[in-house]
Amino acid sequence: MTQAQLQHSDIPAGVPMHDAGERFHPFEHEGMHQLLAEFRQDVPIFYSPLIDYWVVTRRADVISVLRDHERFSAVVATQPVVPWPPELLQYLVDQGFTNESVQVACDPPRHTRIRSHVQGFLNPKKLQSFEAEVRALVQSYVAAIEGKDTVDLVDAITYELPALIAFLLLGVKDIDPRRIKSWTELRVKLMHGHPTREEQMAAADDLLDFWRFSCDLVEQRKVNPGDDYPSWLLASRGGDDTRLTENEIKSLTFALLLAAHETTSNASANVLLELLRRPEDWQALVEDPSLIPNTVEEGLRYVSSVVAWRRMAKEDFELAGVSLPKGTKLLLSLASASRDEGTYENGDSFDIRRKNARSHVAFGNGIHFCMGAPIARMQIRMMIEELTSAFPNMTLIPDEEIEIAGVLTFRGPTRLPVRLNG
């Protein structure tokens, strides 16, 4: 039992902190926001025995941890919630799986060194240069559903499109996006989900296929460089392992395939669902497209696809009036922070005209702020622009069940059935 668990065991049943830990179900979505709203008022931090993490709910506390990389480490950010069996780890090693923790799950000085190379490609100016290609892809997907009566927007657009845009960054044009999507979903489940041992072992070969694809891509770029992410990293490396190693570049490519589209796939579907639940908002965007950029920010605030992130204390600390020891693991509830009434008036309401919507923490904060934020915003904005233009009378199909599936970190609808012309 950890020190944090021992401290939690001293909290009597019936005390709000104890009750919050027992009521909080980190892998479930139904009722999540209502619970978090309650917890923000009474128990801004509490222990979840199911995952052995202390959950942080208030915006100021979440941001203070994200910004304090001296006291809080990111090494647990992508650590499997359910540890991988030793035989799985050994099998992966034997098969050449050498993926390293880069960027989101490492600390300075390594994080600083790697990010200094990555930001040469993943920066707003460079990402903006893909705007015409992103627009063309969005328009092609919208054109493909024209003339239909009903479609599932997840299956028709939001599932594949972000993967193809990730391919733009990687210079890839000849692979089925659904293959990559299935690989990334698998990796998300292994890291942030609650798989059984059988599911973990069964996933090994697919995980290896995903890794080998990333490695092969880097090897190809060594021979035939282009204007793409792995080529940029190889050039920035300049053959010098003190700048970047080849394995770090392969790991960065492996990470981008997940980060560049899994979150955006869910985020775009989340925002579209909230808009279609409110026909008056959809109509407002049809009549005034200038509202769309702020709508994207409000969607990211209200229904971020990234609902939580993780940190571990490097030293004893106090947060929200609770003293905890070095080694304590924290689950930072981004979903809760972005609705905190201390910053957002009526934070649990969706308001496409909200003036401070952009102050959300959907992309994190501090030194690990998401560098792909500009292109994620671009994709979601363009999807809404093209869909409101092509289908001004689009409506949700009534009485269709919409499941919000997810793991510890990510949430999004598995399907989004709509009638295109009302």
Short mmCIF file of C-alpha atoms in Angstrom, two decimals:
data_model
loop_
_atom_site.label_atom_id
_atom_site.label_comp_id
_atom_site.label_asym_id
_atom_site.label_seq_id
_atom_site.Cartn_x
_atom_site.Cartn_y
_atom_site.Cartn_z
CA MET A 1 0.00 0.00 0.00
CA THR A 2 1.37 3.42 -0.95
CA GLN A 3 1.75 6.33 1.45
CA ALA A 4 -1.14 8.04 -0.34
CA GLN A 5 -3.33 4.98 0.16
CA LEU A 6 -2.40 4.80 3.83
CA GLN A 7 -3.36 8.43 4.23
CA HIS A 8 -6.64 7.81 2.40
CA SER A 9 -7.42 4.82 4.60
CA ASP A 10 -7.47 7.17 7.56
CA ILE A 11 -10.33 9.21 6.03
CA PRO A 12 -13.54 8.02 7.69
CA ALA A 13 -16.46 6.84 5.59
CA GLY A 14 -19.04 9.60 5.27
CA VAL A 15 -16.41 12.35 4.99
CA PRO A 16 -16.79 14.10 1.60
CA MET A 17 -13.23 13.25 0.48
CA HIS A 18 -13.75 9.55 1.20
CA ASP A 19 -17.18 9.52 -0.46
CA ALA A 20 -15.83 11.25 -3.57
CA GLY A 21 -13.16 8.58 -3.99
CA GLU A 22 -15.73 5.82 -3.71
CA ARG A 23 -18.20 7.47 -6.13
CA PHE A 24 -15.70 8.50 -8.80
CA HIS A 25 -15.48 6.04 -11.70
CA PRO A 26 -12.54 7.21 -13.85
CA PHE A 27 -13.37 5.05 -16.88
CA GLU A 28 -17.06 5.98 -17.10
CA HIS A 29 -18.52 9.02 -18.83
CA GLU A 30 -22.16 8.98 -17.79
CA GLY A 31 -22.64 11.51 -15.03
CA MET A 32 -18.96 12.50 -14.98
CA HIS A 33 -19.49 16.24 -15.32
CA GLN A 34 -22.24 16.35 -12.71
CA LEU A 35 -20.02 14.56 -10.21
CA LEU A 36 -17.05 16.80 -10.95
CA ALA A 37 -19.16 19.92 -10.49
CA GLU A 38 -20.14 18.65 -7.06
CA PHE A 39 -16.56 17.71 -6.16
CA ARG A 40 -15.16 21.11 -7.19
CA GLN A 41 -17.27 22.71 -4.49
CA ASP A 42 -16.66 20.29 -1.63
CA VAL A 43 -13.60 18.14 -2.36
CA PRO A 44 -11.18 19.82 -4.79
CA ILE A 45 -8.77 16.91 -4.31
CA PHE A 46 -9.58 13.31 -3.37
CA TYR A 47 -8.12 9.83 -3.63
CA SER A 48 -9.41 7.28 -6.16
CA PRO A 49 -8.61 3.79 -4.86
CA LEU A 50 -9.49 2.19 -8.20
CA ILE A 51 -6.49 3.75 -9.95
CA ASP A 52 -4.28 4.81 -7.00
CA TYR A 53 -4.33 8.47 -8.05
CA TRP A 54 -5.35 11.65 -6.27
CA VAL A 55 -7.85 13.51 -8.46
CA VAL A 56 -7.48 17.30 -8.80
CA THR A 57 -10.63 19.14 -9.87
CA ARG A 58 -10.14 22.92 -9.63
CA ARG A 59 -8.65 24.93 -12.50
CA ALA A 60 -6.13 26.88 -10.42
CA ASP A 61 -4.76 23.69 -8.85
CA VAL A 62 -4.62 21.83 -12.18
CA ILE A 63 -2.72 24.69 -13.83
CA SER A 64 -0.37 25.09 -10.87
CA VAL A 65 0.69 21.44 -11.19
CA LEU A 66 1.01 21.55 -14.99
CA ARG A 67 3.24 24.62 -14.76
CA ASP A 68 5.42 23.29 -11.94
CA HIS A 69 7.71 20.80 -13.70
CA GLU A 70 10.28 21.24 -10.94
CA ARG A 71 8.04 19.53 -8.37
CA PHE A 72 5.77 17.40 -10.57
CA SER A 73 7.05 14.89 -13.10
CA ALA A 74 5.38 13.90 -16.37
CA VAL A 75 6.89 10.40 -16.39
CA VAL A 76 3.53 8.82 -15.52
CA ALA A 77 1.62 10.65 -18.28
CA THR A 78 1.44 7.61 -20.55
CA GLN A 79 2.24 4.90 -18.03
CA PRO A 80 -0.14 1.94 -18.44
CA VAL A 81 -2.94 2.20 -15.90
CA VAL A 82 -2.89 -1.59 -15.80
CA PRO A 83 0.80 -2.66 -15.74
CA TRP A 84 1.83 -4.81 -18.67
CA PRO A 85 2.65 -8.44 -17.78
CA PRO A 86 6.41 -9.20 -17.64
CA GLU A 87 6.07 -11.74 -20.44
CA LEU A 88 4.47 -9.08 -22.69
CA LEU A 89 7.30 -6.65 -21.97
CA GLN A 90 9.90 -9.33 -22.68
CA TYR A 91 8.20 -10.35 -25.93
CA LEU A 92 8.14 -6.74 -27.12
CA VAL A 93 11.84 -6.30 -26.29
CA ASP A 94 12.72 -9.54 -28.06
CA GLN A 95 10.86 -8.31 -31.14
CA GLY A 96 12.72 -4.98 -31.27
CA PHE A 97 10.17 -2.69 -29.63
CA THR A 98 12.39 0.17 -28.44
CA ASN A 99 9.86 2.98 -28.09
CA GLU A 100 10.97 5.65 -25.60
CA SER A 101 9.02 8.20 -23.58
CA VAL A 102 9.39 11.43 -25.50
CA GLN A 103 7.73 14.83 -25.09
CA VAL A 104 4.51 14.27 -23.11
CA ALA A 105 6.04 11.74 -20.72
CA CYS A 106 9.49 13.12 -20.02
CA ASP A 107 10.96 15.99 -18.01
CA PRO A 108 13.67 18.60 -18.58
CA PRO A 109 16.43 18.60 -19.58
CA ARG A 110 15.53 15.81 -22.02
CA HIS A 111 12.13 17.32 -22.73
CA THR A 112 13.71 20.71 -23.45
CA ARG A 113 16.26 19.20 -25.84
CA ILE A 114 13.71 17.18 -27.80
CA ARG A 115 11.08 19.93 -27.93
CA SER A 116 13.65 22.39 -29.32
CA HIS A 117 13.91 20.19 -32.42
CA VAL A 118 10.24 19.26 -32.67
CA GLN A 119 9.02 22.86 -32.59
CA GLY A 120 10.99 23.61 -35.73
CA PHE A 121 8.28 21.67 -37.58
CA LEU A 122 5.30 21.67 -35.20
CA ASN A 123 4.91 25.43 -34.92
CA PRO A 124 1.96 27.66 -35.89
CA LYS A 125 3.60 29.06 -39.05
CA LYS A 126 4.53 25.63 -40.43
CA LEU A 127 1.21 24.05 -39.50
CA GLN A 128 -0.64 26.95 -41.11
CA SER A 129 1.09 26.08 -44.39
CA PHE A 130 -1.06 22.93 -44.56
CA GLU A 131 -4.31 24.93 -44.57
CA ALA A 132 -5.13 24.47 -48.28
CA GLU A 133 -4.51 20.73 -48.12
CA VAL A 134 -6.56 20.35 -44.95
CA ARG A 135 -9.42 22.32 -46.53
CA ALA A 136 -9.34 20.10 -49.62
CA LEU A 137 -9.49 16.94 -47.49
CA VAL A 138 -12.41 18.25 -45.44
CA GLN A 139 -14.29 19.25 -48.59
CA SER A 140 -13.70 15.83 -50.15
CA TYR A 141 -15.23 14.08 -47.14
CA VAL A 142 -18.21 16.43 -47.08
CA ALA A 143 -18.73 15.96 -50.83
CA ALA A 144 -18.72 12.18 -50.34
CA ILE A 145 -21.87 12.31 -48.19
CA GLU A 146 -23.81 14.79 -50.34
CA GLY A 147 -26.98 13.29 -51.73
CA LYS A 148 -27.43 10.92 -48.82
CA ASP A 149 -30.33 11.11 -46.42
CA THR A 150 -28.72 9.87 -43.23
CA VAL A 151 -25.11 9.22 -42.21
CA ASP A 152 -23.05 8.48 -39.13
CA LEU A 153 -20.69 11.47 -38.95
CA VAL A 154 -18.14 9.51 -36.93
CA ASP A 155 -17.92 6.77 -39.54
CA ALA A 156 -18.22 9.17 -42.49
CA ILE A 157 -15.86 11.96 -41.40
CA THR A 158 -14.45 12.31 -37.90
CA TYR A 159 -13.03 8.77 -37.64
CA GLU A 160 -10.79 8.94 -40.72
CA LEU A 161 -10.16 12.58 -41.53
CA PRO A 162 -7.75 13.44 -38.68
CA ALA A 163 -5.68 10.37 -39.58
CA LEU A 164 -5.27 11.64 -43.15
CA ILE A 165 -4.19 15.02 -41.84
CA ALA A 166 -1.63 13.30 -39.64
CA PHE A 167 -0.39 11.64 -42.82
CA LEU A 168 0.09 15.09 -44.37
CA LEU A 169 2.53 15.91 -41.57
CA LEU A 170 4.32 12.60 -42.10
CA GLY A 171 4.37 12.73 -45.89
CA VAL A 172 2.38 9.48 -46.14
CA LYS A 173 -0.16 8.92 -48.91
CA ASP A 174 -0.52 5.18 -49.41
CA ILE A 175 -2.04 3.64 -46.29
CA ASP A 176 -5.60 3.02 -45.15
CA PRO A 177 -6.39 5.56 -42.40
CA ARG A 178 -8.53 2.99 -40.62
CA ARG A 179 -5.48 0.79 -40.18
CA ILE A 180 -3.67 3.59 -38.35
CA LYS A 181 -6.81 4.45 -36.40
CA SER A 182 -7.16 0.88 -35.17
CA TRP A 183 -3.49 0.88 -34.13
CA THR A 184 -3.83 4.11 -32.18
CA GLU A 185 -7.04 2.98 -30.48
CA LEU A 186 -5.21 -0.15 -29.41
CA ARG A 187 -2.31 1.86 -27.98
CA VAL A 188 -4.70 4.19 -26.14
CA LYS A 189 -6.44 1.20 -24.55
CA LEU A 190 -3.13 -0.34 -23.49
CA MET A 191 -1.90 2.91 -21.88
CA HIS A 192 -5.04 4.59 -20.59
CA GLY A 193 -7.64 1.83 -20.47
CA HIS A 194 -8.44 -1.08 -18.20
CA PRO A 195 -7.68 -4.11 -20.42
CA THR A 196 -7.61 -7.68 -19.17
CA ARG A 197 -4.36 -9.63 -19.24
CA GLU A 198 -5.69 -11.60 -22.20
CA GLU A 199 -6.42 -8.37 -24.08
CA GLN A 200 -2.94 -7.07 -23.31
CA MET A 201 -1.23 -10.20 -24.62
CA ALA A 202 -3.43 -10.36 -27.72
CA ALA A 203 -2.45 -6.79 -28.60
CA ALA A 204 1.29 -7.43 -28.76
CA ASP A 205 1.63 -8.16 -32.45
CA ASP A 206 -0.55 -5.25 -33.54
CA LEU A 207 1.47 -2.93 -31.32
CA LEU A 208 4.64 -4.24 -32.96
CA ASP A 209 3.16 -3.65 -36.42
CA PHE A 210 2.43 -0.04 -35.43
CA TRP A 211 5.99 0.43 -34.15
CA ARG A 212 7.56 -1.16 -37.25
CA PHE A 213 5.47 1.10 -39.50
CA SER A 214 6.90 4.14 -37.69
CA CYS A 215 10.45 2.79 -37.88
CA ASP A 216 10.14 1.95 -41.58
CA LEU A 217 8.87 5.45 -42.28
CA VAL A 218 11.93 7.00 -40.64
CA GLU A 219 14.24 4.64 -42.52
CA GLN A 220 12.57 5.64 -45.81
CA ARG A 221 13.06 9.33 -45.03
CA LYS A 222 16.78 8.75 -44.44
CA VAL A 223 17.01 7.65 -48.07
CA ASN A 224 14.36 9.91 -49.60
CA PRO A 225 13.79 12.97 -47.42
CA GLY A 226 10.81 15.23 -48.02
CA ASP A 227 9.04 18.22 -46.52
CA ASP A 228 7.61 16.28 -43.60
CA TYR A 229 8.01 15.69 -39.87
CA PRO A 230 10.44 12.72 -39.79
CA SER A 231 12.58 14.30 -42.53
CA TRP A 232 12.74 17.52 -40.51
CA LEU A 233 13.79 15.65 -37.39
CA LEU A 234 16.50 13.74 -39.25
CA ALA A 235 17.85 16.97 -40.71
CA SER A 236 17.72 18.67 -37.31
CA ARG A 237 19.60 15.71 -35.83
CA GLY A 238 22.40 16.16 -38.34
CA GLY A 239 23.84 12.77 -37.51
CA ASP A 240 24.51 13.87 -33.94
CA ASP A 241 23.11 11.66 -31.17
CA THR A 242 23.58 14.45 -28.62
CA ARG A 243 20.91 16.40 -30.52
CA LEU A 244 18.48 13.57 -31.30
CA THR A 245 18.97 9.84 -31.61
CA GLU A 246 17.40 7.85 -34.43
CA ASN A 247 15.38 5.90 -31.89
CA GLU A 248 14.02 9.14 -30.43
CA ILE A 249 12.95 10.17 -33.95
CA LYS A 250 11.20 6.82 -34.42
CA SER A 251 9.51 7.27 -31.04
CA LEU A 252 8.44 10.81 -31.95
CA THR A 253 6.94 9.54 -35.21
CA PHE A 254 5.16 6.76 -33.31
CA ALA A 255 3.82 9.36 -30.87
CA LEU A 256 2.65 11.79 -33.56
CA LEU A 257 0.51 9.15 -35.23
CA LEU A 258 -1.40 8.90 -31.96
CA ALA A 259 -1.37 12.52 -30.83
CA ALA A 260 -2.09 14.15 -34.19
CA HIS A 261 -5.42 12.47 -34.78
CA GLU A 262 -6.81 10.37 -31.94
CA THR A 263 -7.59 13.44 -29.85
CA THR A 264 -8.85 15.49 -32.82
CA SER A 265 -11.06 12.64 -34.00
CA ASN A 266 -12.85 12.60 -30.65
CA ALA A 267 -12.78 16.39 -30.20
CA SER A 268 -14.45 17.11 -33.54
CA ALA A 269 -17.17 14.53 -32.90
CA ASN A 270 -17.72 15.93 -29.39
CA VAL A 271 -18.20 19.49 -30.66
CA LEU A 272 -20.49 18.45 -33.51
CA LEU A 273 -22.63 16.44 -31.10
CA GLU A 274 -23.09 19.41 -28.75
CA LEU A 275 -24.00 21.72 -31.63
CA LEU A 276 -26.53 19.30 -33.07
CA ARG A 277 -28.08 18.85 -29.64
CA ARG A 278 -28.81 22.58 -29.83
CA PRO A 279 -30.42 23.32 -33.23
CA GLU A 280 -30.49 27.04 -32.43
CA ASP A 281 -26.69 27.03 -32.19
CA TRP A 282 -26.31 25.14 -35.46
CA GLN A 283 -28.58 27.67 -37.14
CA ALA A 284 -26.63 30.56 -35.61
CA LEU A 285 -23.46 29.24 -37.25
CA VAL A 286 -25.24 28.76 -40.57
CA GLU A 287 -26.31 32.40 -40.47
CA ASP A 288 -23.06 33.79 -39.05
CA PRO A 289 -19.94 31.68 -39.76
CA SER A 290 -17.80 34.25 -37.92
CA LEU A 291 -19.03 32.58 -34.72
CA ILE A 292 -17.33 29.30 -35.64
CA PRO A 293 -13.78 29.95 -34.30
CA ASN A 294 -15.13 30.78 -30.85
CA THR A 295 -17.49 27.82 -31.07
CA VAL A 296 -14.47 25.58 -31.54
CA GLU A 297 -12.93 26.99 -28.35
CA GLU A 298 -16.17 26.58 -26.41
CA GLY A 299 -16.46 23.01 -27.66
CA LEU A 300 -12.91 22.25 -26.53
CA ARG A 301 -13.70 23.79 -23.15
CA TYR A 302 -17.06 22.13 -22.64
CA VAL A 303 -16.39 18.65 -24.06
CA SER A 304 -12.65 18.26 -24.46
CA SER A 305 -11.64 14.87 -25.84
CA VAL A 306 -8.79 14.88 -23.30
CA VAL A 307 -10.54 14.72 -19.94
CA ALA A 308 -7.50 14.16 -17.71
CA TRP A 309 -3.72 14.12 -17.59
CA ARG A 310 -1.27 12.66 -15.10
CA ARG A 311 1.66 13.79 -12.97
CA MET A 312 3.77 12.41 -10.09
CA ALA A 313 5.17 14.43 -7.19
CA LYS A 314 8.96 14.69 -7.01
CA GLU A 315 8.79 15.88 -3.38
CA ASP A 316 6.35 16.27 -0.49
CA PHE A 317 3.76 18.93 -1.27
CA GLU A 318 0.49 20.56 -0.28
CA LEU A 319 -2.39 21.09 -2.70
CA ALA A 320 -5.91 22.34 -1.99
CA GLY A 321 -5.19 22.16 1.72
CA VAL A 322 -4.07 18.51 1.63
CA SER A 323 -0.47 17.47 2.43
CA LEU A 324 0.80 14.53 0.38
CA PRO A 325 4.15 12.75 0.08
CA LYS A 326 6.73 12.45 -2.66
CA GLY A 327 5.68 9.79 -5.17
CA THR A 328 1.98 10.67 -5.00
CA LYS A 329 0.32 10.27 -8.41
CA LEU A 330 -2.11 12.98 -9.53
CA LEU A 331 -4.93 12.73 -12.06
CA LEU A 332 -5.51 16.29 -13.23
CA SER A 333 -9.12 16.60 -14.34
CA LEU A 334 -8.96 18.86 -17.40
CA ALA A 335 -12.69 18.27 -17.91
CA SER A 336 -13.39 19.72 -14.49
CA ALA A 337 -10.83 22.54 -14.74
CA SER A 338 -12.36 23.81 -17.97
CA ARG A 339 -15.79 24.17 -16.33
CA ASP A 340 -14.60 25.68 -13.04
CA GLU A 341 -17.10 28.32 -11.94
CA GLY A 342 -14.25 30.39 -10.54
CA THR A 343 -13.29 31.22 -14.13
CA TYR A 344 -16.36 30.40 -16.23
CA GLU A 345 -19.76 31.84 -15.43
CA ASN A 346 -22.29 29.01 -15.73
CA GLY A 347 -19.37 26.73 -16.58
CA ASP A 348 -21.61 23.71 -17.08
CA SER A 349 -23.51 25.50 -19.85
CA PHE A 350 -22.51 25.41 -23.53
CA ASP A 351 -22.30 28.96 -24.90
CA ILE A 352 -20.88 29.53 -28.39
CA ARG A 353 -20.56 33.26 -27.60
CA ARG A 354 -18.62 32.79 -24.35
CA LYS A 355 -15.98 35.52 -24.16
CA ASN A 356 -13.27 33.55 -22.31
CA ALA A 357 -13.80 30.17 -23.94
CA ARG A 358 -10.22 30.06 -25.26
CA SER A 359 -8.80 29.99 -21.73
CA HIS A 360 -9.63 26.26 -21.47
CA VAL A 361 -6.97 23.65 -20.69
CA ALA A 362 -7.91 21.13 -23.38
CA PHE A 363 -4.38 21.38 -24.80
CA GLY A 364 -2.70 21.35 -21.40
CA ASN A 365 -0.57 24.12 -19.96
CA GLY A 366 3.05 24.85 -19.17
CA ILE A 367 6.04 23.31 -20.95
CA HIS A 368 3.99 20.35 -22.23
CA PHE A 369 1.34 22.49 -23.96
CA CYS A 370 0.23 20.63 -27.11
CA MET A 371 2.21 21.79 -30.14
CA GLY A 372 -0.42 20.37 -32.48
CA ALA A 373 -3.09 22.74 -31.15
CA PRO A 374 -3.09 25.01 -34.26
CA ILE A 375 -3.82 22.20 -36.70
CA ALA A 376 -6.37 20.59 -34.37
CA ARG A 377 -8.24 23.90 -34.16
CA MET A 378 -7.98 24.25 -37.94
CA GLN A 379 -9.51 20.84 -38.60
CA ILE A 380 -12.45 21.28 -36.24
CA ARG A 381 -13.15 24.78 -37.56
CA MET A 382 -13.11 23.61 -41.18
CA MET A 383 -15.35 20.63 -40.46
CA ILE A 384 -17.95 22.93 -38.92
CA GLU A 385 -17.58 25.50 -41.71
CA GLU A 386 -18.05 22.97 -44.50
CA LEU A 387 -20.84 21.02 -42.80
CA THR A 388 -22.90 24.09 -41.87
CA SER A 389 -22.48 25.38 -45.43
CA ALA A 390 -23.38 22.10 -47.14
CA PHE A 391 -26.10 20.95 -44.72
CA PRO A 392 -27.70 23.97 -43.03
CA ASN A 393 -30.65 21.85 -41.89
CA MET A 394 -28.68 18.92 -40.47
CA THR A 395 -30.27 17.35 -37.37
CA LEU A 396 -29.57 14.49 -35.02
CA ILE A 397 -31.68 11.44 -35.71
CA PRO A 398 -34.04 11.31 -32.70
CA ASP A 399 -34.08 8.39 -30.29
CA GLU A 400 -30.74 7.05 -31.52
CA GLU A 401 -28.50 6.07 -28.61
CA ILE A 402 -25.14 7.86 -28.64
CA GLU A 403 -22.49 6.20 -26.52
CA ILE A 404 -19.56 8.25 -25.25
CA ALA A 405 -16.77 5.72 -25.06
CA GLY A 406 -13.43 6.32 -23.52
CA VAL A 407 -10.57 5.45 -21.26
CA LEU A 408 -8.96 7.25 -18.34
CA THR A 409 -7.77 10.11 -20.54
CA PHE A 410 -9.83 10.34 -23.75
CA ARG A 411 -13.58 10.50 -24.47
CA GLY A 412 -15.68 10.71 -27.64
CA PRO A 413 -18.87 9.38 -29.28
CA THR A 414 -18.61 6.05 -31.06
CA ARG A 415 -21.28 7.13 -33.55
CA LEU A 416 -23.13 10.30 -34.49
CA PRO A 417 -26.21 9.52 -36.63
CA VAL A 418 -27.66 12.54 -38.43
CA ARG A 419 -30.23 13.43 -41.05
CA LEU A 420 -28.40 15.66 -43.50
CA ASN A 421 -31.34 17.73 -44.65
CA GLY A 422 -33.44 17.97 -41.51
#
